[in-house]
Each structure stands twice: as C-alpha cells, then as structure tokens.
XYZ file of C-alpha atoms in Angstrom:
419
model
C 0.000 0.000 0.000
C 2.716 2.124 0.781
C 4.189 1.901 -2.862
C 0.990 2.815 -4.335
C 0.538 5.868 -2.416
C 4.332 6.723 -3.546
C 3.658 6.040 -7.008
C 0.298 8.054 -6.990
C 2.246 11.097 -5.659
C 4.793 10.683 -8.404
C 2.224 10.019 -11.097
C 0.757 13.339 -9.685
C 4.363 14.969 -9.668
C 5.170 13.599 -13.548
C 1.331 15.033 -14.822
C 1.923 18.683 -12.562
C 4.825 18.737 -14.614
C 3.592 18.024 -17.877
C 0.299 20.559 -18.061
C 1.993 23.170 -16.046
C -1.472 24.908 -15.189
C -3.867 25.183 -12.352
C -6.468 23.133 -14.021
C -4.497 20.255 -15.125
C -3.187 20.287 -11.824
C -6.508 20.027 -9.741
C -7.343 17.223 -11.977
C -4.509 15.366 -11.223
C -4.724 15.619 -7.975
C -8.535 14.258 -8.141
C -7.491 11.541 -10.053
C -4.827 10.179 -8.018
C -7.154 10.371 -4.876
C -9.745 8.869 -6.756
C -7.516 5.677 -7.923
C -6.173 5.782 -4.158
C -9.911 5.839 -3.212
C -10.974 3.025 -4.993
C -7.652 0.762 -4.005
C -8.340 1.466 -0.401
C -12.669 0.408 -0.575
C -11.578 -2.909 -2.676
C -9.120 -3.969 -0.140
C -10.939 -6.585 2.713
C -12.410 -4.784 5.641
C -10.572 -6.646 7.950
C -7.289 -5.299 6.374
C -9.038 -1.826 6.911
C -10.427 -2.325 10.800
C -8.613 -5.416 11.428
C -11.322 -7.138 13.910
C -11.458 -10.274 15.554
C -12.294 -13.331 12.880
C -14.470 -15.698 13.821
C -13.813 -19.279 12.985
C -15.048 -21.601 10.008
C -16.922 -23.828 12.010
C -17.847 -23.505 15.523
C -20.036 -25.423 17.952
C -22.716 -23.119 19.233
C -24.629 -25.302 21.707
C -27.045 -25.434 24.849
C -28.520 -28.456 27.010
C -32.311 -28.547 27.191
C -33.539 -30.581 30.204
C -36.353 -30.822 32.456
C -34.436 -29.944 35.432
C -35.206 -26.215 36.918
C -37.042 -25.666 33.029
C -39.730 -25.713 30.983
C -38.976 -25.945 28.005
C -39.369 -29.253 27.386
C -43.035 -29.265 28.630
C -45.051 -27.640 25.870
C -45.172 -27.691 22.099
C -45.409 -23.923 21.354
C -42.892 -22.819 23.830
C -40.161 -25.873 22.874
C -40.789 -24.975 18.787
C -40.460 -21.229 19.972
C -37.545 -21.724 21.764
C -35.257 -23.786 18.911
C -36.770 -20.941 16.774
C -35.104 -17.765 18.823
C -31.795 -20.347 18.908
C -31.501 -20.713 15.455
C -31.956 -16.688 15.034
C -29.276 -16.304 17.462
C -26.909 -18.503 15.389
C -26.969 -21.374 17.680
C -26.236 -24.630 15.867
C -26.677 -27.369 18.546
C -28.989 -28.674 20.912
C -28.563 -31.539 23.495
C -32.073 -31.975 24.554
C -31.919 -34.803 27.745
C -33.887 -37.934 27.351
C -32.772 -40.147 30.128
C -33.507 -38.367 33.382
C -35.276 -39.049 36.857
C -35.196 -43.029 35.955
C -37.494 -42.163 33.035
C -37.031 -41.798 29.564
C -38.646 -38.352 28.132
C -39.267 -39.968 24.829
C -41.881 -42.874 24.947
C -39.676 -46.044 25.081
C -40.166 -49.433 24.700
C -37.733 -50.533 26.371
C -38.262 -48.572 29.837
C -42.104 -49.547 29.500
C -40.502 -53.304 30.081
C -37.781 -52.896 32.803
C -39.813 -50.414 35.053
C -43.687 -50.772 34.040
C -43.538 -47.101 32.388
C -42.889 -45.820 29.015
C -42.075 -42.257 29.398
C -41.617 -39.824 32.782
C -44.962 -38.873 34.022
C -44.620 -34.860 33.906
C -47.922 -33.494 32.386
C -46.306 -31.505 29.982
C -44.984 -34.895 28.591
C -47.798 -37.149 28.147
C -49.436 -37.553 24.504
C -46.344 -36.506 23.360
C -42.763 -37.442 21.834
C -40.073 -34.380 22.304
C -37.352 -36.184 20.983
C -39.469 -36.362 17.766
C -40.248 -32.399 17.870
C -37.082 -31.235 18.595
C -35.783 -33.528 15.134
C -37.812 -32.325 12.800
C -37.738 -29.077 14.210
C -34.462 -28.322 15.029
C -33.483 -29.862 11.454
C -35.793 -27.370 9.917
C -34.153 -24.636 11.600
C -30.615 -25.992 10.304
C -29.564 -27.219 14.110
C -27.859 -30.225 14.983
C -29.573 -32.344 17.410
C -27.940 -34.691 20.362
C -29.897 -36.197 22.711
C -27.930 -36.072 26.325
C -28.201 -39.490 28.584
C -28.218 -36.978 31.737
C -28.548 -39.649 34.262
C -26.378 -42.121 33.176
C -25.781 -44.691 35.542
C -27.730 -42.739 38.656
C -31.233 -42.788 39.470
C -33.106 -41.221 42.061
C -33.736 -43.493 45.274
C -37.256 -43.814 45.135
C -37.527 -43.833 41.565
C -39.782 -47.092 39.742
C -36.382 -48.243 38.430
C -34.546 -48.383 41.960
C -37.685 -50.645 43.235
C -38.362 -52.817 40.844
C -34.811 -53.651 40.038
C -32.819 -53.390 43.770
C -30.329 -56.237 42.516
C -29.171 -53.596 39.771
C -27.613 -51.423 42.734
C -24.363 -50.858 44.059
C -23.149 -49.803 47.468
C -20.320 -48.515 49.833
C -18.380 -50.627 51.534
C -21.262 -50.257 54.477
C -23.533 -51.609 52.304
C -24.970 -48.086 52.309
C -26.560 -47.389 48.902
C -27.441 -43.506 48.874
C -25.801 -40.891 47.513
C -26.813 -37.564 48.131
C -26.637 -34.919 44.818
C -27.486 -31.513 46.405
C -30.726 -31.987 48.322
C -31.745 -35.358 46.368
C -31.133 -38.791 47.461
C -29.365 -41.062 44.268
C -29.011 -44.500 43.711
C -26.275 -45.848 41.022
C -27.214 -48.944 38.911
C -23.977 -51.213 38.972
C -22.077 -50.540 35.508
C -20.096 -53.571 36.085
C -23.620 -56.483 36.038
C -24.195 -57.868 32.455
C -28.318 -56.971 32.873
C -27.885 -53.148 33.545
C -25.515 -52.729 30.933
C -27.776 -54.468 28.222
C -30.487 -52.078 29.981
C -28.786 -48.729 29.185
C -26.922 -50.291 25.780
C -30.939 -50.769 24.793
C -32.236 -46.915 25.808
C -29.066 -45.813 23.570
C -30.064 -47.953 20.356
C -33.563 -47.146 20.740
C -32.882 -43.694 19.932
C -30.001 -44.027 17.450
C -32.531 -46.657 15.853
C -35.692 -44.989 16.189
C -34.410 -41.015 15.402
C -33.136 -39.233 12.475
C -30.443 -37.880 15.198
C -27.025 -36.819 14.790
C -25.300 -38.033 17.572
C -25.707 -38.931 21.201
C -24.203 -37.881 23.592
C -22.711 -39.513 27.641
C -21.180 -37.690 30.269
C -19.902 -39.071 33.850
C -22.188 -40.443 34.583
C -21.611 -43.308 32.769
C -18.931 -43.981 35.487
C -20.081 -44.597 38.865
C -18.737 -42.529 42.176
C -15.650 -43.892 43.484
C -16.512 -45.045 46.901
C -19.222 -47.056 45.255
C -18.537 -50.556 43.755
C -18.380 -52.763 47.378
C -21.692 -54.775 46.147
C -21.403 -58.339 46.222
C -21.434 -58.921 42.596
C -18.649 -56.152 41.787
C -16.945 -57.925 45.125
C -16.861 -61.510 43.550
C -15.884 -60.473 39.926
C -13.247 -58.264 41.584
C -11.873 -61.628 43.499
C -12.672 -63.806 40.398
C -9.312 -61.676 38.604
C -7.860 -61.329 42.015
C -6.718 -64.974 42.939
C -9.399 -64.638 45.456
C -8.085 -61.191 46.985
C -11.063 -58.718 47.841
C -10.960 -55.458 46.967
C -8.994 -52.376 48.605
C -11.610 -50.825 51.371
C -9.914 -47.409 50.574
C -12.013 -46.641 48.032
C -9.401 -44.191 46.717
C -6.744 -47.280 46.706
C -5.167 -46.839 42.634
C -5.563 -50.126 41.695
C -8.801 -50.415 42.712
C -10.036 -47.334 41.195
C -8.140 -48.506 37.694
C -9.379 -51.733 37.773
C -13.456 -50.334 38.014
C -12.421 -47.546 35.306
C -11.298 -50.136 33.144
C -14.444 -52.166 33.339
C -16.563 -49.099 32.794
C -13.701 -48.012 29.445
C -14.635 -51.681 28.367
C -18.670 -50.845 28.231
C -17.709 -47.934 26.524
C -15.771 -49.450 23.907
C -18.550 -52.276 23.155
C -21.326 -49.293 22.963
C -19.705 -47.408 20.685
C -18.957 -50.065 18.586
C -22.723 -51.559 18.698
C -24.101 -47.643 18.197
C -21.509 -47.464 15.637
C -23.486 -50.985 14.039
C -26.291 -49.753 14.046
C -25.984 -46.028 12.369
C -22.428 -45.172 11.253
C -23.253 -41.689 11.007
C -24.241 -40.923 14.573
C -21.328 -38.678 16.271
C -20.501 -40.099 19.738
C -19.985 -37.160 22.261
C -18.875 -37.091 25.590
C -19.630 -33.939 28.167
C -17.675 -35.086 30.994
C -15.689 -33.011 34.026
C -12.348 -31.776 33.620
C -10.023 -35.290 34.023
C -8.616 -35.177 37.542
C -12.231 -34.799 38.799
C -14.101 -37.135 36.534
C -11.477 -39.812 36.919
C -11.164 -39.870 40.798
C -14.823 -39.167 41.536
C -16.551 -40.669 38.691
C -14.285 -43.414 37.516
C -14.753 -41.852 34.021
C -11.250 -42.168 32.144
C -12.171 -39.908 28.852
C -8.786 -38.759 28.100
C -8.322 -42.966 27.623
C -11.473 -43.008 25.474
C -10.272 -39.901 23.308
C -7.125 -41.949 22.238
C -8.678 -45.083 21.578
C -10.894 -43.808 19.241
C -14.080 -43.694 20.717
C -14.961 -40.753 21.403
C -15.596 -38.223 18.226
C -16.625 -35.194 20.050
C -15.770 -33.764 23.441
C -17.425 -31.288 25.191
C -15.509 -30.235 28.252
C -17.598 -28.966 31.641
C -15.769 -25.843 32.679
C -18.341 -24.237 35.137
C -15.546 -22.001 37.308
C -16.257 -18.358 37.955
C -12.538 -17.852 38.613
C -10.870 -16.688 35.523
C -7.643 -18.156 36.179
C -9.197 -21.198 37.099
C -10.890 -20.973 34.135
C -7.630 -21.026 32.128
C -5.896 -23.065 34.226
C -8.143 -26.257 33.182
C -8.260 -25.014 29.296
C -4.484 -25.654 29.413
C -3.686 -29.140 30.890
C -2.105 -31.537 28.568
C -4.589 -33.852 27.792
C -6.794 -31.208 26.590
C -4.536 -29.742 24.062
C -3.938 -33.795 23.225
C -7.507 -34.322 22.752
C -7.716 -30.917 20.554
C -5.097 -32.717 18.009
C -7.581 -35.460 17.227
C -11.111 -34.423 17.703
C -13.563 -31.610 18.200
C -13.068 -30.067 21.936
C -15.201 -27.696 22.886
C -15.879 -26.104 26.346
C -19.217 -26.266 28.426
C -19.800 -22.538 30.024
C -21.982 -22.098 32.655
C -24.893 -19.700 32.238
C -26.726 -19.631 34.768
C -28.752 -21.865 37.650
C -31.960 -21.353 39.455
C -30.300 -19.972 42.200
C -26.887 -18.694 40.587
C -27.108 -15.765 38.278
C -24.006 -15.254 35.479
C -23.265 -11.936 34.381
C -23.382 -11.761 30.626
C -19.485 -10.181 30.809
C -18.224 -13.316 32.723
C -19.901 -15.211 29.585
C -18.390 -13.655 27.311
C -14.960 -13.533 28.698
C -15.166 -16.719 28.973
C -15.706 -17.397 25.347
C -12.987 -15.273 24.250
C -10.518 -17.238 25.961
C -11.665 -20.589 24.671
C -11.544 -18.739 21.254
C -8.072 -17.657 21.392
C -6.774 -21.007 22.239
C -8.687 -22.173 19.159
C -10.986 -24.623 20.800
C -14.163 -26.123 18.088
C -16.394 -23.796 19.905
C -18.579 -23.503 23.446
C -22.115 -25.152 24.891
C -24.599 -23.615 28.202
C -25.714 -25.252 30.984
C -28.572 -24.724 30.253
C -31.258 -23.043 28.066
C -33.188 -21.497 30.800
C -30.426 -19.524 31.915
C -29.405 -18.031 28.395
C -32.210 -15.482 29.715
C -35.016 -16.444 31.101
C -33.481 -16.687 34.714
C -31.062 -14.375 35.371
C -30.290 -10.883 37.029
C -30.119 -9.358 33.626
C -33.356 -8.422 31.590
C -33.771 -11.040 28.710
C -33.232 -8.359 25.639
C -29.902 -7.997 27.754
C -28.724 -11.413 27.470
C -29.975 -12.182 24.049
C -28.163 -8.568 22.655
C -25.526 -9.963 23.990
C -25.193 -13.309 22.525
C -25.917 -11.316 19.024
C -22.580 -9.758 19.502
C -21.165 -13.125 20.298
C -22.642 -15.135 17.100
C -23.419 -12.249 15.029
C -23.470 -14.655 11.898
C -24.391 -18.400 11.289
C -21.404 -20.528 11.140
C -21.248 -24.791 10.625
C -21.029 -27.314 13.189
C -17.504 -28.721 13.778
C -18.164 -32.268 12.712
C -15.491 -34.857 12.583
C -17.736 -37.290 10.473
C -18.205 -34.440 7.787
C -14.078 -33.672 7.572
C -13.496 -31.393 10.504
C -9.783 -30.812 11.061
C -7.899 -29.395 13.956
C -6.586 -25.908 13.761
C-alpha cells in the first residue's frame, strides 16, 4: 500500500509537470485520490479495521432438560424456543432424554424394565419431544444430540430403583445412597451384564428410532468412586484377584483402575454396537475436567479420546474464577484431545439460584476462542435469559454480539480438522 501511495504522488508529480497549469493540476490531484480511493474500498475490511475473525466452524450449543425448566413441557414454547436459537446462530442442541429413571421420549424398552414408558410430567404425556425437537431443530438448520443426563444414577425412590434393587451398588457399608445436592441417588452397577444391556438398549432405541445426529454420555456413565463394594462387583473383583477382595480405601489406585477399566470396556462395546447400528451418529462425551471425573466418577475420557471412541468432546468448565478458568483449558490432555477431535468447552450460564453476568460469559468465550478450541455449549437453556439478574433483551443482545453470523457445526464425520 505504501508503494501505491508513492507512485500516486509521483504520477501526480510527472502530470503537474507536464500541463503546467492550475487546471491540469486540480485534476490530477482528483485523479490520483480517486484511484487511491478506490484501491483502499476494494481492499478486505478486515485489512481496513482489522477485527477479531471468527472461525469456520464452531459449535454453538445449549442443554435442554427438564431440570429447573420448561422448556421441554409444551409444544409452542419448545418450537419457539429452537426458533429464537436458530436466530441467534446457535447450531446445537442436546435436549436430555434419560432423566429421573425415566425416559422423556416414549420407550419401549423402559415400558418393560420399570412398568412405564415415558416420565410422568404433564407436559410430557401424549407426546414425543425427541421427535419435535428432530424435525424441528433440522428445519431450523440445528444439529440435534440427545444427552443421557442420568447415566448410571437414578433417584432413590424412583420405579427403576424398586423394581430392580439387585441392579444397585453400594459402599463398603452396604450403604446405597448418595446424596446430589438436596436429592437422594441410587447408582445402577455398571459392572452387572443386565444393567448394561439395559442402558446399551435406551441408547439404540434412539439411534434406531431417530433421524439424530449423535448422542451424547457424560460421567455419569462412570459410577462414584466409593461405590462398587456390592457383592457382585466384590466376587468379579476376586474372580481376577486370585481370590483377593478389593482395597476398602475406596481411593486405593488399583482399585479405582481396575473399576475404570471395566466401565472403558462398556464404553468401547457401545460405541462399537451404536456405531453398528448407524455409522453416522457422532458419539460425544460432556464429561468433568479429568482429575475430577477420573477420581470421583471413575470416568477415564482422556483414555477413550485416544482409543478412538470418542468423536466429540465437550468439556464442563463451570468455574467463575478466571484463572481457574484457564488453568483447566491448558492441561495436557486437553490440548492432546484438541489434536484429534472436536473439543469444545461447556460454560456455565446460569442456575436457578446462581445468576451469570453476561461479561463473565463472554470472557469466557474469548478465551476458549483464542486457544482455538471447536467452539462452546450452556448449561442450560433457561439460563441463556429467562433466569437471570439481567433483563432477557440484555442477554440475548448480547449473545448477538457473540454469534453475530451463522457458522457450521464442527463435525469430525463431515471432515473437521484441527486448527
């Protein structure tokens, strides 16, 4: 650019000195800031302004579930809802479908292990979500993954806990209950052949049954650590033990290895058989950051990344520190995972009780941008705006400025590469 300008002021110089005359002169000079002009409004506008650019691809997502929300519970509202997300340039949705011991979806399977085919809310009955939120969200351009919420857990006095006790697992006590906040939890035993089968049916259901486009597990498809003393666990555990029981620290690092590779085993086979079933479904995984989801939930994802069966990882990050925030975007088997697959961050947005500010939000998201992560989800869509300090215009201005234009889903199944 600089040469240009020099050689307009010489072309200006050369013509001055050719015409010798006040006219010539003034036309000249018009001329060269007219070619200068029209250089300078061809060039890009980033080359101009230089802003921020925003990436290629970039997951965009939220978690609907029934929890503290209702969205899920009527037809306008839910088709309103993916509506405004779509306008907002989301591109994802992980609506939950295994929650409470029910399945929100009517399901076959769940109407034969625990007498009922879909969760009882009102909202629900008559009704098939799941089914709305495909062929709506696909109209709208979003990419739909249902969320296995519950996982393993249950809640104590749920159908599923009563009808099937033998499917439980305990402390060393024999103590079954787990408290989760204010709620009493039961965990079906990952490691028995039946409740395996149980959840591996739920999951093919849906990859059978829905035009989806991937499904997605978190940690709770491991099991707390200080769980796992039931006396089948107990006899498999002595079975590969020469008859030695288990460690009663539940902490002990052989013991917690030997559970976490029983629960990476059920991993492997249900990826494979969801795999068998549709090829195209994108396996996702939402779990904790490692340290935690390996020594509370016996969830070993950085070992699923690198054997392959995980295709999409969507990292929970809910820390209102900022440092802390960084801290965990940096540890080595994050940037590992970013080499081979789609990792994206989970941001919190909000709880019932816990307001966000929208500037801690989008802080947030600038820092997973600059370290060139596939993009960020909420927990969860009722705290986008409808709960929160801020007025909803507020929030939803302010997710304008952060996805001010549409943008594609990072998808490792359509060719997505790392950065």
């Amino acid at each position: 650019m600089k040469r240009f300008v020099k050689w307009c002021v010489g072309f200006h110089s050369c013509w001055w000195n050719v015409r010798q005359n006040r006219k010539s002169g003034l036309f000249a000079v018009l001329l060269s800031l007219s070619v200068v002009a029209t250089v300078m409004l061809s060039l890009p506008l980033n080359a101009q302004t230089n802003p921020q650019k925003l990436p290629a691809s970039e997951l965009r997502g939220v978690w609907l579930t029934n929890i503290d929300s209702d969205v899920l519970f009527e037809r306008d509202r839910l088709k309103g809802s993916l509506q405004r997300l779509n306008e907002l340039n989301f591109n994802t949705v992980y609506p939950a479908v295994w929650n409470w011991g029910y399945t929100l979806y009517p399901s076959i399977v769940t109407a034969k292990v625990i007498g009922r085919a879909i969760d009882p809310t009102p909202g629900l009955q008559g009704r098939d979500i799941l089914k709305e939120i495909v062929d709506v969200g696909h109209q709208k351009g979003l990419t739909v993954i249902p969320w296995f919420e519950f996982g393993f857990m249950a809640p104590a006095d749920s159908l599923l806990a009563k009808n099937r006790p033998q499917w439980l697992t305990s402390r060393s006590d024999g103590t079954r209950i787990v408290k989760d906040g204010n709620d009493n939890r039961v965990w079906l035993n990952p490691f028995r052949p039946e409740v395996q089968q149980f959840i591996q049916d739920l999951v093919v259901e849906i990859v059978k049954n829905y035009n989806i486009d991937g499904i997605q597990f978190d940690d709770h498809f491991g099991l707390p650590s200080e769980l796992g003393y039931d006396a089948y666990t107990v006899t498999l555990y002595k079975k590969e033990h020469r008859g030695k029981a288990p460690s009663k620290n539940f902490k002990d690092p052989e013991w917690v290895s030997w559970r976490a590779n029983k629960i990476t085993d059920f991993m492997k086979r249900l990826f494979t058989t969801i795999k068998a079933t549709k090829k195209d479904c994108l396996v996702s995984v939402a779990p904790n950051p490692q340290r935690f989801s390996y020594g509370f939930f016996l969830a070993d994802w950085p070992k699923w990344e690198r054997m392959g069966i995980v295709e999409d990882l969507v990292l929970q990050i809910y820390r209102d520190d900022l440092n802390v925030f960084v801290r965990e975007l940096e540890y080595p088997e994050v940037k590992t995972a970013q080499r081979h697959i789609p990792v994206s961050i989970g941001i919190l947005a909000g709880l019932k009780n816990k307001s966000v500010p929208m500037q801690q939000i989008q802080t947030q998201i600038q820092k997973v941008r600059d370290r060139n992560f596939a993009g960020v989800s909420f927990f969860f869509y009722e705290s986008l705006w409808n709960i929160s300090k801020e007025k909803p215009q507020e929030r939803q201005t302010g997710f304008q400025k952060i996805f001010p234009t549409p943008t594609a889903y990072p998808n490792l199944l359509a060719g997505w590469k790392p950065y």
